[in-house]
Amino acid sequence: MSAVISSANTEPPAAEPLRTFAPRSLWASAWRRLIRGWNGRVGLFLVTIITLIAVVTPIVDPYDPRLDSEPALSRKPPSLEHPFGNDFIGRDIFRRVMHGARYSLVVALSTIVIGTVLSTAIGMIAGYFGGWVDTLIQRVAELMQAFPSIPLAIAIVAIAGPSLFNTVLAITIVSIPGGMRVARAMTLTLRTRDYVEAARSLGASDLHLLWRHILPNLLSYVIVGATLGVGGVILNAAALGFLGLGAQPPTPEWGVMVSDAVKFVRQAPHMILFPGLAIMFTVLGFNLLGDGLRDALDPSLSGTY
Amino acid sequence: MSDRAPGRTFMATYIVRRILIVIPTLFAVSILSFAFVRLIPGDPATVMLGERARPADVEKFKEQMGLNQPLYVQYIRYMEQVLQGNLGTSIVTRVPVIDQLAYRLPATIEAIFFALLIGILVGVVTGIVAALNRNTLIDTIANLIALTGVSIPIFWLALIMIYFFAVNLKIVPPGGRIAADITVDRITGFYLIDTLLMGRLDYFGSAIRHMILPAVVLSTTVMPQIMRLTRASMLEVLRADYIRTARAKGLRQGSVIFKHTLRNALLPVITVIGLQIGSLLGGAILTENAFSWTGMGSWFYGAISARDYPVLQTAIMFNAIIFVVMTMLVDISYAFIDPRIRYK
């Protein structure tokens, strides 16, 4: 179907030369579309703010969480001096929330980058080569998806031991099958396109075809998928921290901070409020950005044009 | 008339095939839960019995599970035990794991069921409203609520809700499955059914009141996806030719929406429900403890911090089993609703 259409389109009218566009125009116009939509703009704003906090805080405020405690201020509600209040051993919650930003971002970034590269590569291999390679990869993915992601991540961390590094490991492993399926499905349709066939008939190697002709066409989906995945990763990492399997106290990680506050729901609700809001706005920022990116890179998916 | 019989055969074939697919998956689940205990650093017997186990018990366990024999023998021994309902003994409570499971499984299924019910009702309705008011303020607000919903950490939402609705406003109880002075007969393990079987409406009411907060919180794991998908699929169907035909015939808006659009738009929504069961199970682990809900989730949660590996092993295995079985049921019901599936 699409082959018929594209072959009809590639036949240029007699005199007019085939027009080409500079490759950057795709990204430039995507950028314009991104900041035109409200979701992309708000998302970009939130993500920028949180990234700035994550980068700047450790520079302007060197902090050793092990040395931080002031029993006299234990569970004090928010005040001018301590805008988010103090926690159960009198630590300033505002300060800890600011320092928490970098843990969330580092976990999210490393997980998403490793997970996306692996899942895209595996998905492309499965979709491109087909046969037993595809069958094997598909079966393994199905088995992994037979486990709900949080219990699976918990099992992995229970084996590997609780730490921030193992959180990254567990969430990365859990995230691979989903992205892999998308990459595989896209590769399946892309590999039969005329331009891929043409390049193959000119003697291009498999690696060349995958790298030069299939990957570039996957890229916008991969970027959108990765951005939309960041939110889920931050939530899962915070959940593992909350369960005591991720970052360990006294690390000012947001999930750990909520978990510290559980015993004080009644007496000191502010202890719970702020770290949770920090998680929510960070995840919301990435989700809005992903939404905006999807609209910008593939308007047909948004259903709002 | 003549094509009805093959349709039915296809349907039967489809269902049988879908059930058969579950078998290798369950086999893999059993392998992984077998491997789990052996992957944890340390001697499996000590892992399963705890550091303070008596040497005699450790020896007995090694003998029973064939720990000195090759792995495949160990696996067969393990499966023998599992199929006989011997899932080990909790390191912490010294109670057989199977007894706790029988008590905790219905609690979680009950909570998940109500969460799904709320999630579907609210999600589908807001999805329809958003689609019918596409690109208006209503649509934007609905979208923003859905986006916020997926962005909220559920363990945090549970605590916030408890603070507002139970501690501050006192309109719902802060935790537990039923008022503390009520003893429910153990019939099915589902409190909402057992209280009715006991013929006590007041007990039933208490169980419902305790259910509201956990179910609402848990429902936020599925609601946004259901809402967004309902909206997208409504928009898709509204563009279809037969809708234009229905409108051209002069049918009223209500009739077009409910008879022509909704039925077709809800098909993909059923699939997403199947996919979301995993999130519900994950959500249960993260919230049940806050609500003192004595289900699989709080059991799992407690076992993590106590390093209660026999419980952890069983909880992981049953999370996967619930997930596999529920996904299968969703697939089969999908085939009943959408005739196209049967012929694939």
PDB file of C-alpha atoms in Angstrom, chain B residues 110-111 113-114 177-178 184 188-197 203-209 211:
ATOM      1  CA  GLU B 110     -11.095  -7.183  46.416  1.00  0.00           C
ATOM      2  CA  ALA B 111      -9.214  -3.872  46.481  1.00  0.00           C
ATOM      3  CA  PHE B 113     -11.503  -5.080  41.705  1.00  0.00           C
ATOM      4  CA  PHE B 114     -12.974  -1.923  43.233  1.00  0.00           C
ATOM      5  CA  ARG B 177     -10.397  -3.721  56.232  1.00  0.00           C
ATOM      6  CA  ILE B 178     -13.272  -3.481  58.699  1.00  0.00           C
ATOM      7  CA  VAL B 184     -15.895 -11.771  59.973  1.00  0.00           C
ATOM      8  CA  THR B 188     -14.649 -16.837  50.933  1.00  0.00           C
ATOM      9  CA  GLY B 189     -12.110 -14.430  52.424  1.00  0.00           C
ATOM     10  CA  PHE B 190     -13.737 -11.548  50.535  1.00  0.00           C
ATOM     11  CA  TYR B 191     -15.163  -9.337  53.286  1.00  0.00           C
ATOM     12  CA  LEU B 192     -17.791  -7.779  51.057  1.00  0.00           C
ATOM     13  CA  ILE B 193     -19.161 -11.234  50.230  1.00  0.00           C
ATOM     14  CA  ASP B 194     -18.679 -12.808  53.652  1.00  0.00           C
ATOM     15  CA  THR B 195     -20.456  -9.987  55.514  1.00  0.00           C
ATOM     16  CA  LEU B 196     -23.446 -10.379  53.183  1.00  0.00           C
ATOM     17  CA  LEU B 197     -23.410 -14.154  53.642  1.00  0.00           C
ATOM     18  CA  TYR B 203     -20.778  -5.182  58.779  1.00  0.00           C
ATOM     19  CA  PHE B 204     -21.021  -4.828  55.015  1.00  0.00           C
ATOM     20  CA  GLY B 205     -21.294  -1.047  55.363  1.00  0.00           C
ATOM     21  CA  SER B 206     -18.198  -0.989  57.547  1.00  0.00           C
ATOM     22  CA  ALA B 207     -16.278  -3.015  54.973  1.00  0.00           C
ATOM     23  CA  ILE B 208     -17.368  -0.634  52.197  1.00  0.00           C
ATOM     24  CA  ARG B 209     -16.323   2.421  54.205  1.00  0.00           C
ATOM     25  CA  MET B 211     -12.641   0.095  51.064  1.00  0.00           C
TER      26      MET B 211
END
